[in-house]
């Protein structure tokens, strides 16, 4: 080995945290992270509901990789499946078939038939954004139109196409003109109603406002003579993820779907974060009694192991005549490792009553954080949840004005790993979301126990006392 290679091996074999931080500063793009913490934190090990830092301190994780590891870190059944597939068929070009791809597509299609009464097919890909891209192609192919509706506060990913339908201009600003930028519609975020209404007597004013767009051609959305909209699909998250785990009123989506059906506009349901029982049902949209035309999924399908995402579409949108071979492609799209784990995860979801489990645990957790809100009304302005997708909105002493600074402080203190729980040193992993970056979006593992939920609430309580002593 030459001296240069020897020296390079010495550098890359370092385990010293200071040296690793220096290498990260020099060689890692900061483009894919926000460096929420300075310096960013290293973790060493993950098991169940805990991450462990390099000193062995446990951190209770209440975000589970933004809901990608729903079934717990190190889930034995899924990991064993991955290992078995590694030994059997670890690689295969996607032009050839392997059983798990077909079985998984059939499972999702059959499930959707039973849930929505619709025939359909599945197209796989690797990341959520890529599956969103595929869904955009299916929509554009079907309608010949490029314009979409999407929600304010919505998040659909960071590829260019997904960015065009994601509300934050911050994500588009440096990348030129987006001619296919979606028309962004206010989301039913009732705690901060965009129309300043009160849920009790609003009469779904927001849906009425949306419907008004089609009243006359002069509103710019609808050609009354042709009976055609300029827009082809509405991209929805039935519970907003990055937007802050906002739960809409039950009646909202049926009312919206009625308007869309009347105007010939497809509904694309983004289940990437809320799918696979996060919100207490296989698909979150099932909580709202509507049948979407297209569903996009990813994240938890493989519990965060080998990535796999996909799009299910109604048969008339995706059948081989409508969407022929070669309409889209990715080398890793239906990779054998991802499809094997995804199939096993679906088997697990069929065999286990996650609906009851997640809803029971979620109701208990929500009850605890509501008690915390009562205890600290000058810190927590709103709590809500569906299944195990829970939100804590951190506000100023008036209980309404968003308090981003305090949210950041609580997050950062949790990551220090120095909370004293009856003599035991611990940390708390939280995720911050919301329109004002003042919402803790809780997505705990489905394996979390009541004792671990109590522990999570105890850690939150300790953090509030530490970070806002003047407001307790
Ligand atoms: C609702 C939703 N859609 C799309 C995406 C993008 O998925 P990915 O990050 O895998 O590209 C995410 C990721 O957080 C998401 O939450």
GROMACS .gro file of C-alpha atoms and ligand atoms in nm:
model
  488
    1UNK     CA    1   0.000   0.000   0.000
    2UNK     CA    2   0.141   0.343  -0.085
    3UNK     CA    3   0.186   0.608   0.182
    4UNK     CA    4  -0.101   0.825   0.057
    5UNK     CA    5  -0.346   0.538   0.086
    6UNK     CA    6  -0.209   0.448   0.431
    7UNK     CA    7  -0.262   0.807   0.546
    8UNK     CA    8  -0.611   0.822   0.401
    9UNK     CA    9  -0.706   0.497   0.576
   10UNK     CA   10  -0.580   0.647   0.903
   11UNK     CA   11  -0.805   0.951   0.853
   12UNK     CA   12  -1.119   0.759   0.761
   13UNK     CA   13  -1.074   0.502   1.036
   14UNK     CA   14  -1.088   0.764   1.309
   15UNK     CA   15  -1.356   0.728   1.575
   16UNK     CA   16  -1.259   1.041   1.765
   17UNK     CA   17  -1.568   1.266   1.780
   18UNK     CA   18  -1.372   1.590   1.746
   19UNK     CA   19  -1.194   1.461   1.436
   20UNK     CA   20  -1.520   1.333   1.290
   21UNK     CA   21  -1.681   1.673   1.347
   22UNK     CA   22  -1.392   1.841   1.166
   23UNK     CA   23  -1.426   1.597   0.873
   24UNK     CA   24  -1.800   1.662   0.861
   25UNK     CA   25  -1.744   2.037   0.849
   26UNK     CA   26  -1.497   1.995   0.565
   27UNK     CA   27  -1.639   1.714   0.351
   28UNK     CA   28  -2.014   1.681   0.406
   29UNK     CA   29  -2.250   1.902   0.210
   30UNK     CA   30  -2.472   2.094   0.446
   31UNK     CA   31  -2.735   2.098   0.170
   32UNK     CA   32  -2.920   1.793   0.297
   33UNK     CA   33  -2.932   1.890   0.663
   34UNK     CA   34  -3.012   2.206   0.850
   35UNK     CA   35  -2.758   2.158   1.129
   36UNK     CA   36  -3.036   2.201   1.383
   37UNK     CA   37  -2.779   2.153   1.657
   38UNK     CA   38  -2.428   2.295   1.666
   39UNK     CA   39  -2.236   2.076   1.660
   40UNK     CA   40  -2.467   1.808   1.518
   41UNK     CA   41  -2.503   1.502   1.737
   42UNK     CA   42  -2.356   1.159   1.675
   43UNK     CA   43  -2.549   0.849   1.776
   44UNK     CA   44  -2.404   0.505   1.817
   45UNK     CA   45  -2.683   0.254   1.860
   46UNK     CA   46  -3.062   0.217   1.831
   47UNK     CA   47  -3.294  -0.027   2.001
   48UNK     CA   48  -3.670  -0.028   2.054
   49UNK     CA   49  -3.773   0.327   2.142
   50UNK     CA   50  -3.422   0.447   2.228
   51UNK     CA   51  -3.122   0.597   2.055
   52UNK     CA   52  -2.791   0.570   2.241
   53UNK     CA   53  -2.514   0.825   2.215
   54UNK     CA   54  -2.148   0.733   2.204
   55UNK     CA   55  -2.126   0.739   2.583
   56UNK     CA   56  -2.414   0.490   2.613
   57UNK     CA   57  -2.673   0.746   2.734
   58UNK     CA   58  -3.027   0.650   2.624
   59UNK     CA   59  -3.246   0.906   2.445
   60UNK     CA   60  -3.616   0.830   2.433
   61UNK     CA   61  -3.711   0.888   2.070
   62UNK     CA   62  -4.053   1.046   2.018
   63UNK     CA   63  -4.008   1.111   1.646
   64UNK     CA   64  -3.882   0.774   1.511
   65UNK     CA   65  -3.709   0.913   1.205
   66UNK     CA   66  -4.010   1.130   1.113
   67UNK     CA   67  -4.233   0.826   1.137
   68UNK     CA   68  -4.015   0.599   0.921
   69UNK     CA   69  -3.936   0.350   1.200
   70UNK     CA   70  -4.290   0.291   1.328
   71UNK     CA   71  -4.225  -0.067   1.436
   72UNK     CA   72  -3.933   0.015   1.665
   73UNK     CA   73  -3.559   0.029   1.612
   74UNK     CA   74  -3.408  -0.310   1.553
   75UNK     CA   75  -3.743  -0.481   1.494
   76UNK     CA   76  -3.631  -0.843   1.493
   77UNK     CA   77  -3.888  -0.977   1.249
   78UNK     CA   78  -3.813  -0.715   0.985
   79UNK     CA   79  -3.438  -0.729   1.034
   80UNK     CA   80  -3.439  -1.106   1.000
   81UNK     CA   81  -3.634  -1.071   0.675
   82UNK     CA   82  -3.371  -0.831   0.547
   83UNK     CA   83  -3.091  -1.070   0.646
   84UNK     CA   84  -3.266  -1.364   0.477
   85UNK     CA   85  -3.309  -1.168   0.155
   86UNK     CA   86  -2.945  -1.060   0.174
   87UNK     CA   87  -2.847  -1.426   0.175
   88UNK     CA   88  -3.095  -1.528  -0.095
   89UNK     CA   89  -3.149  -1.258  -0.358
   90UNK     CA   90  -2.970  -0.939  -0.253
   91UNK     CA   91  -2.958  -0.780  -0.599
   92UNK     CA   92  -3.166  -0.800  -0.913
   93UNK     CA   93  -3.220  -0.567  -1.205
   94UNK     CA   94  -3.576  -0.437  -1.197
   95UNK     CA   95  -3.654  -0.565  -1.545
   96UNK     CA   96  -3.666  -0.915  -1.392
   97UNK     CA   97  -3.926  -1.027  -1.145
   98UNK     CA   98  -3.893  -1.160  -0.793
   99UNK     CA   99  -4.187  -1.285  -0.586
  100UNK     CA  100  -4.184  -1.017  -0.315
  101UNK     CA  101  -4.239  -0.732  -0.562
  102UNK     CA  102  -4.547  -0.900  -0.705
  103UNK     CA  103  -4.679  -1.010  -0.366
  104UNK     CA  104  -4.640  -0.663  -0.215
  105UNK     CA  105  -4.809  -0.491  -0.510
  106UNK     CA  106  -5.093  -0.743  -0.489
  107UNK     CA  107  -5.127  -0.695  -0.112
  108UNK     CA  108  -5.158  -0.316  -0.138
  109UNK     CA  109  -5.391  -0.333  -0.438
  110UNK     CA  110  -5.618  -0.590  -0.273
  111UNK     CA  111  -5.624  -0.390   0.049
  112UNK     CA  112  -5.723  -0.079  -0.141
  113UNK     CA  113  -5.992  -0.269  -0.327
  114UNK     CA  114  -6.141  -0.377   0.004
  115UNK     CA  115  -6.108  -0.029   0.157
  116UNK     CA  116  -6.218   0.189  -0.134
  117UNK     CA  117  -6.385  -0.052  -0.375
  118UNK     CA  118  -6.137   0.047  -0.644
  119UNK     CA  119  -5.914  -0.164  -0.867
  120UNK     CA  120  -5.562  -0.039  -0.908
  121UNK     CA  121  -5.190  -0.112  -0.939
  122UNK     CA  122  -4.866  -0.021  -0.769
  123UNK     CA  123  -4.547   0.132  -0.907
  124UNK     CA  124  -4.244   0.120  -0.676
  125UNK     CA  125  -3.957   0.361  -0.623
  126UNK     CA  126  -3.701   0.429  -0.351
  127UNK     CA  127  -3.778   0.758  -0.176
  128UNK     CA  128  -4.097   0.944  -0.099
  129UNK     CA  129  -4.018   1.232  -0.333
  130UNK     CA  130  -3.948   0.995  -0.621
  131UNK     CA  131  -4.285   0.828  -0.569
  132UNK     CA  132  -4.443   1.174  -0.569
  133UNK     CA  133  -4.268   1.235  -0.903
  134UNK     CA  134  -4.415   0.911  -1.038
  135UNK     CA  135  -4.759   1.015  -0.922
  136UNK     CA  136  -4.720   1.352  -1.096
  137UNK     CA  137  -4.641   1.166  -1.417
  138UNK     CA  138  -4.950   0.949  -1.378
  139UNK     CA  139  -5.164   1.259  -1.325
  140UNK     CA  140  -5.008   1.453  -1.611
  141UNK     CA  141  -5.026   1.152  -1.841
  142UNK     CA  142  -5.396   1.111  -1.767
  143UNK     CA  143  -5.502   1.473  -1.786
  144UNK     CA  144  -5.239   1.630  -2.010
  145UNK     CA  145  -5.227   1.914  -1.757
  146UNK     CA  146  -4.941   2.030  -1.539
  147UNK     CA  147  -5.113   2.240  -1.275
  148UNK     CA  148  -5.200   2.104  -0.930
  149UNK     CA  149  -5.367   2.220  -0.615
  150UNK     CA  150  -5.189   2.159  -0.287
  151UNK     CA  151  -5.222   2.279   0.069
  152UNK     CA  152  -5.055   2.567   0.243
  153UNK     CA  153  -4.839   2.396   0.504
  154UNK     CA  154  -4.814   2.084   0.287
  155UNK     CA  155  -4.490   1.896   0.231
  156UNK     CA  156  -4.435   1.651  -0.053
  157UNK     CA  157  -4.057   1.633  -0.083
  158UNK     CA  158  -3.758   1.803  -0.235
  159UNK     CA  159  -3.719   1.686  -0.593
  160UNK     CA  160  -3.808   1.967  -0.832
  161UNK     CA  161  -4.154   1.828  -0.905
  162UNK     CA  162  -4.232   1.766  -0.539
  163UNK     CA  163  -4.096   2.109  -0.448
  164UNK     CA  164  -4.338   2.269  -0.693
  165UNK     CA  165  -4.632   2.131  -0.493
  166UNK     CA  166  -4.476   2.194  -0.149
  167UNK     CA  167  -4.592   2.522  -0.006
  168UNK     CA  168  -4.269   2.679   0.130
  169UNK     CA  169  -4.122   2.929  -0.115
  170UNK     CA  170  -3.801   2.890   0.088
  171UNK     CA  171  -3.753   2.552  -0.081
  172UNK     CA  172  -3.792   2.703  -0.431
  173UNK     CA  173  -3.629   3.042  -0.394
  174UNK     CA  174  -3.282   2.958  -0.519
  175UNK     CA  175  -3.386   2.728  -0.804
  176UNK     CA  176  -3.539   2.956  -1.063
  177UNK     CA  177  -3.890   2.976  -1.197
  178UNK     CA  178  -4.135   2.694  -1.123
  179UNK     CA  179  -4.391   2.717  -1.401
  180UNK     CA  180  -4.579   2.424  -1.250
  181UNK     CA  181  -4.599   2.577  -0.902
  182UNK     CA  182  -4.919   2.454  -0.737
  183UNK     CA  183  -5.206   2.681  -0.637
  184UNK     CA  184  -5.186   2.660  -0.258
  185UNK     CA  185  -5.513   2.632  -0.070
  186UNK     CA  186  -5.555   2.704   0.305
  187UNK     CA  187  -5.557   2.386   0.515
  188UNK     CA  188  -5.825   2.337   0.781
  189UNK     CA  189  -5.588   2.426   1.066
  190UNK     CA  190  -5.864   2.516   1.306
  191UNK     CA  191  -5.645   2.628   1.599
  192UNK     CA  192  -5.515   2.901   1.367
  193UNK     CA  193  -5.801   2.919   1.119
  194UNK     CA  194  -5.675   3.097   0.806
  195UNK     CA  195  -6.016   3.264   0.781
  196UNK     CA  196  -6.034   3.354   1.152
  197UNK     CA  197  -6.345   3.139   1.195
  198UNK     CA  198  -6.442   2.918   1.489
  199UNK     CA  199  -6.493   2.548   1.416
  200UNK     CA  200  -6.817   2.535   1.612
  201UNK     CA  201  -7.002   2.755   1.364
  202UNK     CA  202  -6.781   2.793   1.055
  203UNK     CA  203  -6.993   2.559   0.839
  204UNK     CA  204  -6.671   2.450   0.663
  205UNK     CA  205  -6.624   2.801   0.528
  206UNK     CA  206  -6.285   2.694   0.383
  207UNK     CA  207  -6.444   2.436   0.152
  208UNK     CA  208  -6.699   2.693   0.042
  209UNK     CA  209  -6.421   2.937  -0.040
  210UNK     CA  210  -6.244   2.668  -0.244
  211UNK     CA  211  -6.565   2.585  -0.429
  212UNK     CA  212  -6.615   2.951  -0.518
  213UNK     CA  213  -6.308   2.933  -0.742
  214UNK     CA  214  -6.519   2.742  -0.995
  215UNK     CA  215  -6.825   2.967  -0.989
  216UNK     CA  216  -6.721   3.173  -1.289
  217UNK     CA  217  -6.447   3.152  -1.549
  218UNK     CA  218  -6.324   3.490  -1.429
  219UNK     CA  219  -6.192   3.333  -1.109
  220UNK     CA  220  -5.926   3.173  -1.334
  221UNK     CA  221  -5.973   2.806  -1.251
  222UNK     CA  222  -6.257   2.683  -1.469
  223UNK     CA  223  -6.371   2.699  -1.831
  224UNK     CA  224  -6.748   2.684  -1.800
  225UNK     CA  225  -6.801   2.634  -2.175
  226UNK     CA  226  -6.568   2.335  -2.192
  227UNK     CA  227  -6.664   2.220  -1.841
  228UNK     CA  228  -6.295   2.178  -1.760
  229UNK     CA  229  -6.063   2.294  -1.485
  230UNK     CA  230  -5.712   2.417  -1.555
  231UNK     CA  231  -5.598   2.203  -1.263
  232UNK     CA  232  -5.558   1.827  -1.277
  233UNK     CA  233  -5.517   1.703  -0.918
  234UNK     CA  234  -5.524   1.813  -0.557
  235UNK     CA  235  -5.233   1.680  -0.349
  236UNK     CA  236  -5.343   1.629   0.011
  237UNK     CA  237  -5.201   1.508   0.338
  238UNK     CA  238  -5.505   1.405   0.538
  239UNK     CA  239  -5.307   1.495   0.851
  240UNK     CA  240  -5.031   1.744   0.777
  241UNK     CA  241  -4.691   1.604   0.871
  242UNK     CA  242  -4.423   1.867   0.843
  243UNK     CA  243  -4.702   2.125   0.877
  244UNK     CA  244  -4.731   2.024   1.242
  245UNK     CA  245  -4.949   1.711   1.271
  246UNK     CA  246  -5.260   1.918   1.211
  247UNK     CA  247  -5.579   1.713   1.234
  248UNK     CA  248  -5.866   1.849   1.023
  249UNK     CA  249  -6.236   1.822   1.111
  250UNK     CA  250  -6.389   1.485   1.017
  251UNK     CA  251  -6.625   1.640   0.761
  252UNK     CA  252  -6.358   1.831   0.574
  253UNK     CA  253  -6.231   1.574   0.325
  254UNK     CA  254  -6.569   1.434   0.218
  255UNK     CA  255  -6.679   1.792   0.143
  256UNK     CA  256  -6.359   1.868  -0.048
  257UNK     CA  257  -6.375   1.542  -0.245
  258UNK     CA  258  -6.730   1.623  -0.352
  259UNK     CA  259  -6.612   1.952  -0.505
  260UNK     CA  260  -6.318   1.779  -0.675
  261UNK     CA  261  -6.537   1.504  -0.820
  262UNK     CA  262  -6.784   1.760  -0.953
  263UNK     CA  263  -6.499   1.942  -1.130
  264UNK     CA  264  -6.312   1.635  -1.259
  265UNK     CA  265  -6.006   1.692  -1.040
  266UNK     CA  266  -5.816   1.392  -0.903
  267UNK     CA  267  -5.731   1.356  -0.535
  268UNK     CA  268  -5.376   1.239  -0.467
  269UNK     CA  269  -5.335   1.128  -0.108
  270UNK     CA  270  -4.979   1.161   0.023
  271UNK     CA  271  -4.948   0.892   0.294
  272UNK     CA  272  -4.570   0.901   0.305
  273UNK     CA  273  -4.562   1.016   0.666
  274UNK     CA  274  -4.906   0.921   0.798
  275UNK     CA  275  -4.955   0.587   0.624
  276UNK     CA  276  -4.912   0.241   0.779
  277UNK     CA  277  -5.111   0.306   1.098
  278UNK     CA  278  -4.938   0.624   1.218
  279UNK     CA  279  -5.285   0.781   1.240
  280UNK     CA  280  -5.451   0.462   1.365
  281UNK     CA  281  -5.560   0.318   1.028
  282UNK     CA  282  -5.363   0.156   0.748
  283UNK     CA  283  -5.404   0.480   0.552
  284UNK     CA  284  -5.468   0.802   0.742
  285UNK     CA  285  -5.732   0.906   0.486
  286UNK     CA  286  -5.948   0.613   0.603
  287UNK     CA  287  -6.024   0.821   0.910
  288UNK     CA  288  -6.212   1.059   0.682
  289UNK     CA  289  -6.426   0.826   0.470
  290UNK     CA  290  -6.312   0.929   0.126
  291UNK     CA  291  -6.162   0.723  -0.156
  292UNK     CA  292  -5.859   0.891  -0.312
  293UNK     CA  293  -5.770   0.833  -0.676
  294UNK     CA  294  -5.399   0.792  -0.611
  295UNK     CA  295  -5.205   0.709  -0.293
  296UNK     CA  296  -4.833   0.776  -0.247
  297UNK     CA  297  -4.642   0.593   0.028
  298UNK     CA  298  -4.289   0.537   0.158
  299UNK     CA  299  -4.108   0.575   0.491
  300UNK     CA  300  -4.246   0.317   0.739
  301UNK     CA  301  -4.319   0.052   0.477
  302UNK     CA  302  -3.969  -0.085   0.542
  303UNK     CA  303  -3.942   0.050   0.897
  304UNK     CA  304  -3.659   0.270   0.769
  305UNK     CA  305  -3.453  -0.029   0.652
  306UNK     CA  306  -3.377  -0.061   0.283
  307UNK     CA  307  -3.584   0.227   0.140
  308UNK     CA  308  -3.889   0.157  -0.068
  309UNK     CA  309  -4.169   0.388  -0.174
  310UNK     CA  310  -4.454   0.357  -0.415
  311UNK     CA  311  -4.765   0.489  -0.574
  312UNK     CA  312  -5.097   0.311  -0.603
  313UNK     CA  313  -5.332   0.444  -0.868
  314UNK     CA  314  -5.680   0.367  -0.991
  315UNK     CA  315  -5.673   0.108  -1.271
  316UNK     CA  316  -5.786   0.350  -1.543
  317UNK     CA  317  -5.495   0.583  -1.459
  318UNK     CA  318  -5.218   0.324  -1.442
  319UNK     CA  319  -5.316   0.020  -1.653
  320UNK     CA  320  -5.051  -0.079  -1.911
  321UNK     CA  321  -5.244   0.084  -2.198
  322UNK     CA  322  -5.268   0.414  -2.013
  323UNK     CA  323  -4.924   0.405  -1.853
  324UNK     CA  324  -4.715   0.178  -2.075
  325UNK     CA  325  -4.374   0.018  -2.004
  326UNK     CA  326  -4.100   0.278  -1.973
  327UNK     CA  327  -4.329   0.559  -1.856
  328UNK     CA  328  -4.091   0.599  -1.565
  329UNK     CA  329  -3.790   0.413  -1.431
  330UNK     CA  330  -3.534   0.398  -1.155
  331UNK     CA  331  -3.253   0.140  -1.125
  332UNK     CA  332  -3.336   0.068  -0.761
  333UNK     CA  333  -3.715   0.105  -0.785
  334UNK     CA  334  -3.841  -0.238  -0.676
  335UNK     CA  335  -3.520  -0.350  -0.509
  336UNK     CA  336  -3.529  -0.699  -0.359
  337UNK     CA  337  -3.428  -0.594  -0.008
  338UNK     CA  338  -3.692  -0.322   0.020
  339UNK     CA  339  -3.974  -0.529  -0.126
  340UNK     CA  340  -3.892  -0.824   0.104
  341UNK     CA  341  -3.903  -0.603   0.415
  342UNK     CA  342  -4.210  -0.413   0.290
  343UNK     CA  343  -4.395  -0.739   0.228
  344UNK     CA  344  -4.309  -0.867   0.576
  345UNK     CA  345  -4.419  -0.536   0.727
  346UNK     CA  346  -4.753  -0.567   0.547
  347UNK     CA  347  -4.786  -0.928   0.673
  348UNK     CA  348  -4.722  -0.796   1.022
  349UNK     CA  349  -4.986  -0.526   0.973
  350UNK     CA  350  -5.239  -0.788   0.861
  351UNK     CA  351  -5.163  -1.024   1.151
  352UNK     CA  352  -5.152  -0.766   1.429
  353UNK     CA  353  -5.436  -0.540   1.535
  354UNK     CA  354  -5.242  -0.216   1.499
  355UNK     CA  355  -5.563  -0.020   1.468
  356UNK     CA  356  -5.664  -0.098   1.826
  357UNK     CA  357  -5.309  -0.083   1.960
  358UNK     CA  358  -5.216   0.250   1.803
  359UNK     CA  359  -5.547   0.415   1.888
  360UNK     CA  360  -5.534   0.298   2.250
  361UNK     CA  361  -5.175   0.408   2.302
  362UNK     CA  362  -5.244   0.732   2.117
  363UNK     CA  363  -5.549   0.811   2.332
  364UNK     CA  364  -5.345   0.749   2.649
  365UNK     CA  365  -5.056   0.965   2.526
  366UNK     CA  366  -5.293   1.244   2.420
  367UNK     CA  367  -5.457   1.236   2.761
  368UNK     CA  368  -5.113   1.278   2.924
  369UNK     CA  369  -5.007   1.569   2.705
  370UNK     CA  370  -5.345   1.735   2.757
  371UNK     CA  371  -5.277   1.712   3.130
  372UNK     CA  372  -4.938   1.870   3.064
  373UNK     CA  373  -5.111   2.151   2.871
  374UNK     CA  374  -5.343   2.210   3.171
  375UNK     CA  375  -5.040   2.219   3.399
  376UNK     CA  376  -4.846   2.461   3.176
  377UNK     CA  377  -5.105   2.678   2.995
  378UNK     CA  378  -4.844   2.953   2.955
  379UNK     CA  379  -4.623   2.717   2.753
  380UNK     CA  380  -4.853   2.481   2.562
  381UNK     CA  381  -5.121   2.645   2.348
  382UNK     CA  382  -5.264   2.341   2.174
  383UNK     CA  383  -5.244   1.963   2.182
  384UNK     CA  384  -5.415   1.723   1.947
  385UNK     CA  385  -5.363   1.391   1.781
  386UNK     CA  386  -5.495   1.101   1.582
  387UNK     CA  387  -5.358   0.754   1.648
  388UNK     CA  388  -4.995   0.797   1.746
  389UNK     CA  389  -4.951   1.120   1.549
  390UNK     CA  390  -4.958   1.380   1.823
  391UNK     CA  391  -4.891   1.751   1.842
  392UNK     CA  392  -4.781   1.990   2.114
  393UNK     CA  393  -4.791   2.353   2.009
  394UNK     CA  394  -4.554   2.571   2.212
  395UNK     CA  395  -4.687   2.923   2.263
  396UNK     CA  396  -4.611   3.234   2.458
  397UNK     CA  397  -4.783   3.307   2.790
  398UNK     CA  398  -5.105   3.409   2.608
  399UNK     CA  399  -5.145   3.047   2.494
  400UNK     CA  400  -5.163   3.147   2.126
  401UNK     CA  401  -4.862   3.343   1.997
  402UNK     CA  402  -4.613   3.087   1.860
  403UNK     CA  403  -4.294   3.060   2.067
  404UNK     CA  404  -4.030   2.929   1.833
  405UNK     CA  405  -3.739   3.029   2.057
  406UNK     CA  406  -3.870   2.821   2.347
  407UNK     CA  407  -3.944   2.529   2.113
  408UNK     CA  408  -3.585   2.534   1.987
  409UNK     CA  409  -3.454   2.557   2.340
  410UNK     CA  410  -3.656   2.257   2.462
  411UNK     CA  411  -3.544   2.058   2.157
  412UNK     CA  412  -3.176   2.143   2.213
  413UNK     CA  413  -3.188   2.072   2.588
  414UNK     CA  414  -3.348   1.733   2.520
  415UNK     CA  415  -3.053   1.648   2.298
  416UNK     CA  416  -2.801   1.718   2.572
  417UNK     CA  417  -2.872   1.384   2.733
  418UNK     CA  418  -2.838   1.519   3.086
  419UNK     CA  419  -3.195   1.495   3.217
  420UNK     CA  420  -3.204   1.334   3.559
  421UNK     CA  421  -3.478   1.071   3.583
  422UNK     CA  422  -3.456   0.942   3.937
  423UNK     CA  423  -3.080   0.916   3.924
  424UNK     CA  424  -3.063   0.800   3.560
  425UNK     CA  425  -2.917   1.025   3.290
  426UNK     CA  426  -3.134   1.047   2.977
  427UNK     CA  427  -3.211   1.250   2.668
  428UNK     CA  428  -3.525   1.313   2.464
  429UNK     CA  429  -3.540   1.318   2.086
  430UNK     CA  430  -3.808   1.551   1.950
  431UNK     CA  431  -3.895   1.679   1.606
  432UNK     CA  432  -4.002   2.036   1.544
  433UNK     CA  433  -4.258   2.120   1.276
  434UNK     CA  434  -4.548   2.352   1.215
  435UNK     CA  435  -4.607   2.670   1.018
  436UNK     CA  436  -4.422   2.871   1.284
  437UNK     CA  437  -4.174   2.598   1.380
  438UNK     CA  438  -4.328   2.584   1.725
  439UNK     CA  439  -4.485   2.238   1.720
  440UNK     CA  440  -4.343   1.917   1.859
  441UNK     CA  441  -4.467   1.652   1.620
  442UNK     CA  442  -4.466   1.331   1.821
  443UNK     CA  443  -4.439   1.005   1.627
  444UNK     CA  444  -4.342   0.745   1.888
  445UNK     CA  445  -4.276   0.383   1.804
  446UNK     CA  446  -4.587   0.161   1.798
  447UNK     CA  447  -4.398  -0.061   2.043
  448UNK     CA  448  -4.392   0.213   2.307
  449UNK     CA  449  -4.530   0.097   2.644
  450UNK     CA  450  -4.744   0.295   2.889
  451UNK     CA  451  -4.440   0.327   3.115
  452UNK     CA  452  -4.239   0.470   2.825
  453UNK     CA  453  -4.522   0.713   2.743
  454UNK     CA  454  -4.519   0.823   3.109
  455UNK     CA  455  -4.142   0.860   3.085
  456UNK     CA  456  -4.178   1.075   2.773
  457UNK     CA  457  -4.423   1.303   2.952
  458UNK     CA  458  -4.192   1.319   3.256
  459UNK     CA  459  -3.901   1.421   3.030
  460UNK     CA  460  -4.115   1.688   2.860
  461UNK     CA  461  -4.215   1.816   3.203
  462UNK     CA  462  -3.849   1.835   3.312
  463UNK     CA  463  -3.760   2.021   2.992
  464UNK     CA  464  -4.041   2.274   3.033
  465UNK     CA  465  -3.931   2.340   3.392
  466UNK     CA  466  -3.573   2.382   3.284
  467UNK     CA  467  -3.641   2.601   2.980
  468UNK     CA  468  -3.935   2.817   3.095
  469UNK     CA  469  -3.899   2.851   3.475
  470UNK     CA  470  -4.076   3.187   3.469
  471UNK     CA  471  -4.391   3.040   3.307
  472UNK     CA  472  -4.462   2.737   3.524
  473LIG     C1  473  -4.595   1.384   0.354
  473LIG     C2  474  -4.461   1.366   0.294
  473LIG     N1  475  -4.450   1.357   0.159
  473LIG     C3  476  -4.331   1.342   0.099
  473LIG     C4  477  -4.215   1.334   0.173
  473LIG     C5  478  -4.083   1.315   0.102
  473LIG     O1  479  -4.032   1.188   0.126
  473LIG     P1  480  -3.874   1.162   0.115
  473LIG     O2  481  -3.811   1.245   0.221
  473LIG     O3  482  -3.859   1.014   0.139
  473LIG     O4  483  -3.833   1.201  -0.022
  473LIG     C6  484  -4.222   1.343   0.312
  473LIG     C7  485  -4.100   1.338   0.394
  473LIG     O5  486  -4.094   1.380   0.506
  473LIG     C8  487  -4.347   1.360   0.373
  473LIG     O6  488  -4.359   1.370   0.506
   0.00000   0.00000   0.00000
